[in-house]
Amino acid sequence: MAAKNSKISLPSVLAFERKIDVSDGLFKSGEWSDRQNFQNWEPVLVREKAVRGTISSRSVTNKKLEDSIKNANPQRVDVASIGASSDSFSLQFSCKILGNIGLPSACSEPEYQKKLSEKISKYIDDDVVKDISTRYALNLANGRFLWRNRFGADDLEVKVQLLSKGQVTKEWVFDGFDFSLNDFSIPDKAEAAINELACVIAKGFAGDLAILNIVAFARIGSGQEIYPSEEFIQGKESGNVAGKKSKTLYSIDGVAGFHSQKISNALRTIDTWYEGGNASKPIAIEPYGSVTSMATAYRSKGNNFFKLLERFLSDDIEIDRKDDLKFLIAILIRGGVFSK
């Protein structure tokens, strides 16, 4: 008989470290035919540009703005482009796969931690971890992490290296355009490589540390612009203030880069398990299924992380959808502070 009042409340302190730890990414430019020597390619530098634009925003309330639409709209913006003698860019970053899924980095209630550990041991099987690991492997191979830079490329190659003691022990090379961004099917010719890479990731989650080095190459045409991360600037420093720069790009020592958070978001875009989920529209693993670019939360009701975790830890209610278990584990891999 199920125990009464078996519901366990969320602790006042509960946090999980992320199990996929990604570095910032850096851009270089060079010739596609010379990508084997990309270490010698030129860094892509961020530079400022002043342009004479027009007003294209819509305003029905600001009479002053409407009166000025015939005038120029001077702007200062950051830009980044590959060299005129180059036709390709590279993006390089590293990725660590860590173990101890489900072990909180901070928990104020030992009984809660014990219960969570028991439940994970009981219900999470190899199929759950395998599916999650395979989806992560596919998001490395397909170059989803390039975001806008992936589109408009003529060629796309992704190289993934497994490192040990600083040495490459295994390497996989993928044609990124062999993979779809709209599903997680595996092309026949890449099946063996994807399965190997997914196995490395799964072992990492099981505690066998994996350090991956990833380099993506895209041929986009000489002198073409690339799109690094854009800095989010608030208040008086934002571009809404006259004379201020209207777009600031992320750079490290002047070299164009991607925030680690932007790469991580792309890699964990594996959630097709939300209610009403569409296999052709994966979203990033987030507690509420939030997609800020669409101002939508796909898990705003009973299928959000906190509701599912509550059910998962209850003795009275079973989570019978394996997809819900996959989502729960994927959130623990993502990490975060989940205190009440």
CSV table of C-alpha atoms in Angstrom, one decimal:
chain,number,residue,atom,x,y,z
A,1,MET,CA,0.0,0.0,0.0
A,2,ALA,CA,1.3,3.4,-0.9
A,3,ALA,CA,2.4,5.6,2.0
A,4,LYS,CA,0.2,8.5,3.0
A,5,ASN,CA,1.5,12.1,2.8
A,6,SER,CA,4.6,10.9,0.9
A,7,LYS,CA,5.0,14.2,-0.9
A,8,ILE,CA,8.4,15.7,-0.3
A,9,SER,CA,8.8,19.5,-0.3
A,10,LEU,CA,11.5,21.2,-2.2
A,11,PRO,CA,14.5,22.1,0.1
A,12,SER,CA,15.3,25.7,0.9
A,13,VAL,CA,18.7,25.1,-0.7
A,14,LEU,CA,19.0,22.8,-3.8
A,15,ALA,CA,21.5,23.2,-6.6
A,16,PHE,CA,23.1,21.0,-9.3
A,17,GLU,CA,26.3,21.7,-11.1
A,18,ARG,CA,26.1,21.3,-14.9
A,19,LYS,CA,27.4,18.1,-16.3
A,20,ILE,CA,28.3,19.4,-19.7
A,21,ASP,CA,30.8,22.2,-19.2
A,22,VAL,CA,31.5,24.2,-22.3
A,23,SER,CA,34.1,26.9,-22.9
A,24,ASP,CA,33.7,30.1,-24.8
A,25,GLY,CA,34.3,29.7,-28.6
A,26,LEU,CA,36.7,31.7,-30.6
A,27,PHE,CA,36.6,32.5,-34.4
A,28,LYS,CA,39.5,32.4,-36.9
A,29,SER,CA,39.5,32.9,-40.7
A,30,GLY,CA,41.5,31.1,-43.4
A,31,GLU,CA,41.2,29.1,-46.6
A,32,TRP,CA,38.9,26.1,-46.7
A,33,SER,CA,41.6,24.0,-48.5
A,34,ASP,CA,44.0,24.8,-45.6
A,35,ARG,CA,41.8,23.9,-42.7
A,36,GLN,CA,44.2,21.2,-41.5
A,37,ASN,CA,46.4,24.1,-40.5
A,38,PHE,CA,43.7,26.2,-38.9
A,39,GLN,CA,45.9,26.7,-35.8
A,40,ASN,CA,47.8,29.2,-38.0
A,41,TRP,CA,44.7,31.0,-39.2
A,42,GLU,CA,44.2,34.6,-38.4
A,43,PRO,CA,41.9,35.5,-35.5
A,44,VAL,CA,38.7,37.3,-36.5
A,45,LEU,CA,38.8,40.7,-34.8
A,46,VAL,CA,35.9,42.7,-33.6
A,47,ARG,CA,36.0,46.3,-34.9
A,48,GLU,CA,33.7,49.3,-34.7
A,49,LYS,CA,31.9,50.7,-37.7
A,50,ALA,CA,29.9,54.0,-38.0
A,51,VAL,CA,27.0,53.8,-40.5
A,52,ARG,CA,24.4,56.2,-41.8
A,53,GLY,CA,21.2,54.3,-41.6
A,54,THR,CA,17.5,55.1,-41.6
A,55,ILE,CA,14.8,54.8,-39.0
A,56,SER,CA,12.9,51.5,-39.5
A,57,SER,CA,11.2,51.1,-36.1
A,58,ARG,CA,7.5,51.6,-35.9
A,59,SER,CA,6.1,54.2,-33.6
A,60,VAL,CA,2.5,55.3,-33.3
A,61,THR,CA,2.9,57.2,-30.1
A,62,ASN,CA,6.1,59.2,-30.4
A,63,LYS,CA,5.2,62.1,-32.6
A,64,LYS,CA,8.8,63.4,-32.6
A,65,LEU,CA,10.1,60.2,-33.9
A,66,GLU,CA,7.5,60.1,-36.7
A,67,ASP,CA,8.5,63.5,-37.8
A,68,SER,CA,12.1,62.5,-38.1
A,69,ILE,CA,11.7,59.4,-40.2
A,70,LYS,CA,12.9,61.2,-43.3
A,71,ASN,CA,16.3,61.9,-41.6
A,72,ALA,CA,19.4,59.8,-41.4
A,73,ASN,CA,19.9,57.5,-38.4
A,74,PRO,CA,23.7,57.5,-37.6
A,75,GLN,CA,24.8,54.4,-35.7
A,76,ARG,CA,27.9,53.0,-34.2
A,77,VAL,CA,28.0,49.2,-34.2
A,78,ASP,CA,30.5,46.4,-33.7
A,79,VAL,CA,31.1,44.0,-36.7
A,80,ALA,CA,33.4,41.0,-37.3
A,81,SER,CA,34.3,39.6,-40.8
A,82,ILE,CA,36.7,37.1,-42.1
A,83,GLY,CA,39.7,38.4,-44.1
A,84,ALA,CA,39.4,39.4,-47.8
A,85,SER,CA,41.9,36.7,-48.7
A,86,SER,CA,39.9,34.0,-46.7
A,87,ASP,CA,36.8,32.1,-47.6
A,88,SER,CA,36.1,30.3,-44.4
A,89,PHE,CA,36.0,30.6,-40.6
A,90,SER,CA,36.6,28.2,-37.8
A,91,LEU,CA,35.0,28.1,-34.3
A,92,GLN,CA,36.8,26.2,-31.6
A,93,PHE,CA,35.7,25.4,-28.1
A,94,SER,CA,36.1,22.6,-25.5
A,95,CYS,CA,33.5,20.6,-23.7
A,96,LYS,CA,33.8,18.5,-20.5
A,97,ILE,CA,31.4,15.7,-19.7
A,98,LEU,CA,31.0,15.1,-16.0
A,99,GLY,CA,29.4,12.4,-13.8
A,100,ASN,CA,27.3,12.2,-10.7
A,101,ILE,CA,24.0,13.0,-12.3
A,102,GLY,CA,21.4,13.6,-9.7
A,103,LEU,CA,23.9,14.4,-6.9
A,104,PRO,CA,23.2,18.0,-5.7
A,105,SER,CA,26.1,20.3,-5.2
A,106,ALA,CA,24.2,21.8,-2.4
A,107,CYS,CA,21.1,20.5,-0.6
A,108,SER,CA,19.8,21.6,2.8
A,109,GLU,CA,17.9,18.4,3.5
A,110,PRO,CA,19.8,15.1,3.6
A,111,GLU,CA,16.6,13.1,3.4
A,112,TYR,CA,15.6,14.8,0.2
A,113,GLN,CA,19.0,14.0,-1.3
A,114,LYS,CA,18.8,10.4,-0.2
A,115,LYS,CA,15.3,10.0,-1.7
A,116,LEU,CA,16.4,11.6,-5.0
A,117,SER,CA,19.4,9.3,-5.3
A,118,GLU,CA,17.2,6.2,-4.6
A,119,LYS,CA,14.7,7.2,-7.2
A,120,ILE,CA,17.3,7.9,-9.9
A,121,SER,CA,19.0,4.6,-9.3
A,122,LYS,CA,15.6,2.8,-9.5
A,123,TYR,CA,14.1,4.4,-12.6
A,124,ILE,CA,16.9,5.8,-14.8
A,125,ASP,CA,18.0,3.1,-17.1
A,126,ASP,CA,20.6,2.9,-20.0
A,127,ASP,CA,17.9,3.8,-22.6
A,128,VAL,CA,17.2,7.1,-21.0
A,129,VAL,CA,20.9,8.1,-20.8
A,130,LYS,CA,21.6,6.7,-24.3
A,131,ASP,CA,18.9,8.8,-25.9
A,132,ILE,CA,20.1,12.0,-24.2
A,133,SER,CA,23.7,11.3,-25.1
A,134,THR,CA,22.9,10.5,-28.7
A,135,ARG,CA,21.0,13.8,-29.0
A,136,TYR,CA,24.0,15.7,-27.6
A,137,ALA,CA,26.3,13.9,-30.0
A,138,LEU,CA,24.1,14.9,-32.9
A,139,ASN,CA,24.0,18.5,-31.9
A,140,LEU,CA,27.8,18.5,-31.9
A,141,ALA,CA,27.9,16.8,-35.4
A,142,ASN,CA,25.3,19.0,-37.0
A,143,GLY,CA,26.9,22.3,-36.0
A,144,ARG,CA,23.7,23.6,-34.4
A,145,PHE,CA,26.0,25.6,-32.0
A,146,LEU,CA,27.0,27.9,-34.9
A,147,TRP,CA,23.6,29.5,-34.8
A,148,ARG,CA,23.1,32.0,-37.6
A,149,ASN,CA,26.6,31.3,-38.9
A,150,ARG,CA,25.5,27.9,-40.0
A,151,PHE,CA,23.1,29.3,-42.6
A,152,GLY,CA,24.4,30.5,-45.9
A,153,ALA,CA,27.5,28.3,-45.6
A,154,ASP,CA,28.6,26.4,-48.7
A,155,ASP,CA,30.5,23.7,-46.8
A,156,LEU,CA,30.3,22.7,-43.1
A,157,GLU,CA,32.7,20.4,-41.3
A,158,VAL,CA,32.8,19.5,-37.6
A,159,LYS,CA,35.7,17.8,-36.0
A,160,VAL,CA,35.3,16.3,-32.5
A,161,GLN,CA,38.4,15.1,-30.7
A,162,LEU,CA,38.5,13.1,-27.5
A,163,LEU,CA,41.5,14.2,-25.3
A,164,SER,CA,43.4,12.4,-22.6
A,165,LYS,CA,46.4,13.9,-20.8
A,166,GLY,CA,46.4,16.6,-23.6
A,167,GLN,CA,46.7,14.0,-26.4
A,168,VAL,CA,44.0,13.2,-29.0
A,169,THR,CA,42.9,9.6,-28.4
A,170,LYS,CA,40.0,9.6,-30.9
A,171,GLU,CA,38.7,11.8,-33.6
A,172,TRP,CA,35.4,12.0,-35.5
A,173,VAL,CA,34.8,14.3,-38.6
A,174,PHE,CA,31.3,15.0,-39.7
A,175,ASP,CA,29.8,16.8,-42.7
A,176,GLY,CA,27.4,19.1,-40.8
A,177,PHE,CA,24.9,19.3,-43.7
A,178,ASP,CA,24.4,15.5,-43.6
A,179,PHE,CA,22.3,16.1,-40.4
A,180,SER,CA,18.9,17.8,-40.0
A,181,LEU,CA,18.2,20.3,-37.3
A,182,ASN,CA,14.6,19.3,-37.3
A,183,ASP,CA,14.9,15.7,-36.0
A,184,PHE,CA,17.4,13.4,-34.4
A,185,SER,CA,17.7,10.8,-37.1
A,186,ILE,CA,21.2,9.5,-37.8
A,187,PRO,CA,22.5,9.2,-41.4
A,188,ASP,CA,23.6,5.7,-42.3
A,189,LYS,CA,27.2,6.8,-43.1
A,190,ALA,CA,27.5,8.6,-39.7
A,191,GLU,CA,25.8,5.9,-37.6
A,192,ALA,CA,29.0,4.3,-36.3
A,193,ALA,CA,30.7,7.6,-35.5
A,194,ILE,CA,27.6,9.0,-33.7
A,195,ASN,CA,27.2,5.9,-31.7
A,196,GLU,CA,30.8,6.0,-30.6
A,197,LEU,CA,30.6,9.7,-29.6
A,198,ALA,CA,27.3,9.1,-27.8
A,199,CYS,CA,28.9,6.2,-25.9
A,200,VAL,CA,31.8,8.5,-24.8
A,201,ILE,CA,29.2,11.1,-23.6
A,202,ALA,CA,27.2,8.4,-21.7
A,203,LYS,CA,30.3,7.1,-20.0
A,204,GLY,CA,31.1,10.7,-19.0
A,205,PHE,CA,27.7,11.0,-17.3
A,206,ALA,CA,28.5,7.7,-15.6
A,207,GLY,CA,31.7,9.2,-14.1
A,208,ASP,CA,34.3,8.5,-16.8
A,209,LEU,CA,35.5,12.1,-17.4
A,210,ALA,CA,35.5,13.0,-21.1
A,211,ILE,CA,37.2,16.2,-22.5
A,212,LEU,CA,36.3,17.0,-26.0
A,213,ASN,CA,37.8,19.6,-28.4
A,214,ILE,CA,35.5,20.8,-31.1
A,215,VAL,CA,36.4,22.7,-34.2
A,216,ALA,CA,33.8,23.7,-36.8
A,217,PHE,CA,34.7,25.0,-40.3
A,218,ALA,CA,32.3,26.8,-42.6
A,219,ARG,CA,33.0,28.1,-46.1
A,220,ILE,CA,31.1,31.4,-46.5
A,221,GLY,CA,32.9,33.5,-49.1
A,222,SER,CA,35.8,36.0,-48.9
A,223,GLY,CA,35.3,38.9,-46.5
A,224,GLN,CA,31.9,37.8,-45.3
A,225,GLU,CA,30.6,38.9,-42.0
A,226,ILE,CA,30.3,36.4,-39.1
A,227,TYR,CA,27.9,36.7,-36.1
A,228,PRO,CA,29.5,36.3,-32.7
A,229,SER,CA,27.6,36.7,-29.4
A,230,GLU,CA,26.1,40.1,-28.8
A,231,GLU,CA,26.5,41.6,-25.4
A,232,PHE,CA,23.4,42.5,-23.4
A,233,ILE,CA,23.8,46.0,-22.1
A,234,GLN,CA,21.2,47.7,-19.9
A,235,GLY,CA,20.5,51.2,-18.8
A,236,LYS,CA,22.5,54.3,-19.8
A,237,GLU,CA,25.2,52.2,-21.5
A,238,SER,CA,22.7,50.7,-23.9
A,239,GLY,CA,22.3,51.7,-27.5
A,240,ASN,CA,19.0,53.4,-26.7
A,241,VAL,CA,20.9,56.4,-25.5
A,242,ALA,CA,22.0,58.9,-28.1
A,243,GLY,CA,25.7,58.7,-29.0
A,244,LYS,CA,26.1,55.2,-27.5
A,245,LYS,CA,27.1,52.2,-29.5
A,246,SER,CA,24.0,50.3,-30.6
A,247,LYS,CA,25.5,46.9,-30.9
A,248,THR,CA,28.5,45.5,-28.9
A,249,LEU,CA,29.9,42.1,-29.9
A,250,TYR,CA,31.6,39.7,-27.5
A,251,SER,CA,35.3,39.4,-27.8
A,252,ILE,CA,38.3,38.0,-25.9
A,253,ASP,CA,41.4,40.2,-26.3
A,254,GLY,CA,39.7,41.6,-29.4
A,255,VAL,CA,38.9,38.2,-31.0
A,256,ALA,CA,35.3,37.5,-31.9
A,257,GLY,CA,33.7,34.8,-29.7
A,258,PHE,CA,30.7,33.0,-28.6
A,259,HIS,CA,29.5,33.0,-25.0
A,260,SER,CA,29.7,29.5,-23.5
A,261,GLN,CA,26.0,29.9,-22.6
A,262,LYS,CA,25.1,30.4,-26.2
A,263,ILE,CA,26.9,27.2,-27.2
A,264,SER,CA,25.4,25.3,-24.3
A,265,ASN,CA,21.9,26.4,-25.2
A,266,ALA,CA,22.4,25.0,-28.7
A,267,LEU,CA,23.8,21.7,-27.5
A,268,ARG,CA,20.9,21.1,-25.1
A,269,THR,CA,18.3,21.8,-27.7
A,270,ILE,CA,17.1,18.3,-27.4
A,271,ASP,CA,13.6,18.6,-25.9
A,272,THR,CA,10.9,17.2,-28.1
A,273,TRP,CA,9.3,15.5,-25.1
A,274,TYR,CA,7.1,18.4,-24.0
A,275,GLU,CA,3.3,17.9,-24.1
A,276,GLY,CA,2.2,18.6,-27.6
A,277,GLY,CA,5.8,18.4,-28.6
A,278,ASN,CA,6.8,18.5,-32.2
A,279,ALA,CA,9.6,16.2,-33.2
A,280,SER,CA,10.5,18.8,-35.9
A,281,LYS,CA,10.8,21.6,-33.3
A,282,PRO,CA,13.3,20.7,-30.6
A,283,ILE,CA,13.7,23.3,-27.9
A,284,ALA,CA,16.4,23.9,-25.3
A,285,ILE,CA,16.2,22.0,-22.0
A,286,GLU,CA,14.8,24.6,-19.6
A,287,PRO,CA,12.7,24.1,-16.4
A,288,TYR,CA,9.7,25.8,-18.0
A,289,GLY,CA,10.5,25.1,-21.6
A,290,SER,CA,11.2,28.8,-22.1
A,291,VAL,CA,12.0,30.0,-25.6
A,292,THR,CA,12.7,33.7,-25.2
A,293,SER,CA,13.0,34.4,-28.9
A,294,MET,CA,9.4,33.4,-29.3
A,295,ALA,CA,8.2,34.8,-25.9
A,296,THR,CA,6.8,31.3,-25.2
A,297,ALA,CA,7.1,28.8,-22.4
A,298,TYR,CA,6.3,25.3,-23.6
A,299,ARG,CA,6.3,23.8,-20.1
A,300,SER,CA,4.3,26.4,-18.2
A,301,LYS,CA,1.8,23.9,-16.6
A,302,GLY,CA,2.0,20.4,-15.1
A,303,ASN,CA,4.9,19.3,-17.3
A,304,ASN,CA,7.4,21.8,-16.0
A,305,PHE,CA,10.5,20.5,-14.1
A,306,PHE,CA,9.3,21.3,-10.6
A,307,LYS,CA,5.9,19.5,-11.0
A,308,LEU,CA,7.6,16.5,-12.6
A,309,LEU,CA,10.2,16.4,-9.9
A,310,GLU,CA,7.5,16.5,-7.2
A,311,ARG,CA,5.8,13.5,-8.9
A,312,PHE,CA,9.1,11.7,-9.4
A,313,LEU,CA,9.8,11.8,-5.6
A,314,SER,CA,6.3,10.9,-4.5
A,315,ASP,CA,5.6,7.3,-3.4
A,316,ASP,CA,2.0,7.7,-4.5
A,317,ILE,CA,2.4,8.8,-8.1
A,318,GLU,CA,4.4,7.1,-10.8
A,319,ILE,CA,5.8,8.9,-13.8
A,320,ASP,CA,4.8,6.6,-16.6
A,321,ARG,CA,6.0,8.6,-19.5
A,322,LYS,CA,9.6,7.8,-20.2
A,323,ASP,CA,9.9,11.1,-22.0
A,324,ASP,CA,9.3,12.8,-18.7
A,325,LEU,CA,12.1,10.9,-17.1
A,326,LYS,CA,14.4,11.9,-20.0
A,327,PHE,CA,13.4,15.6,-19.4
A,328,LEU,CA,14.1,15.3,-15.7
A,329,ILE,CA,17.6,13.8,-16.2
A,330,ALA,CA,18.3,16.4,-18.9
A,331,ILE,CA,17.5,19.2,-16.5
A,332,LEU,CA,19.8,17.7,-13.9
A,333,ILE,CA,22.6,17.5,-16.5
A,334,ARG,CA,21.9,21.2,-17.4
A,335,GLY,CA,22.2,22.1,-13.7
A,336,GLY,CA,20.9,25.1,-11.9
A,337,VAL,CA,19.6,26.4,-8.6
A,338,PHE,CA,16.2,24.9,-7.9
A,339,SER,CA,15.5,25.9,-4.3
A,340,LYS,CA,12.0,26.9,-3.3
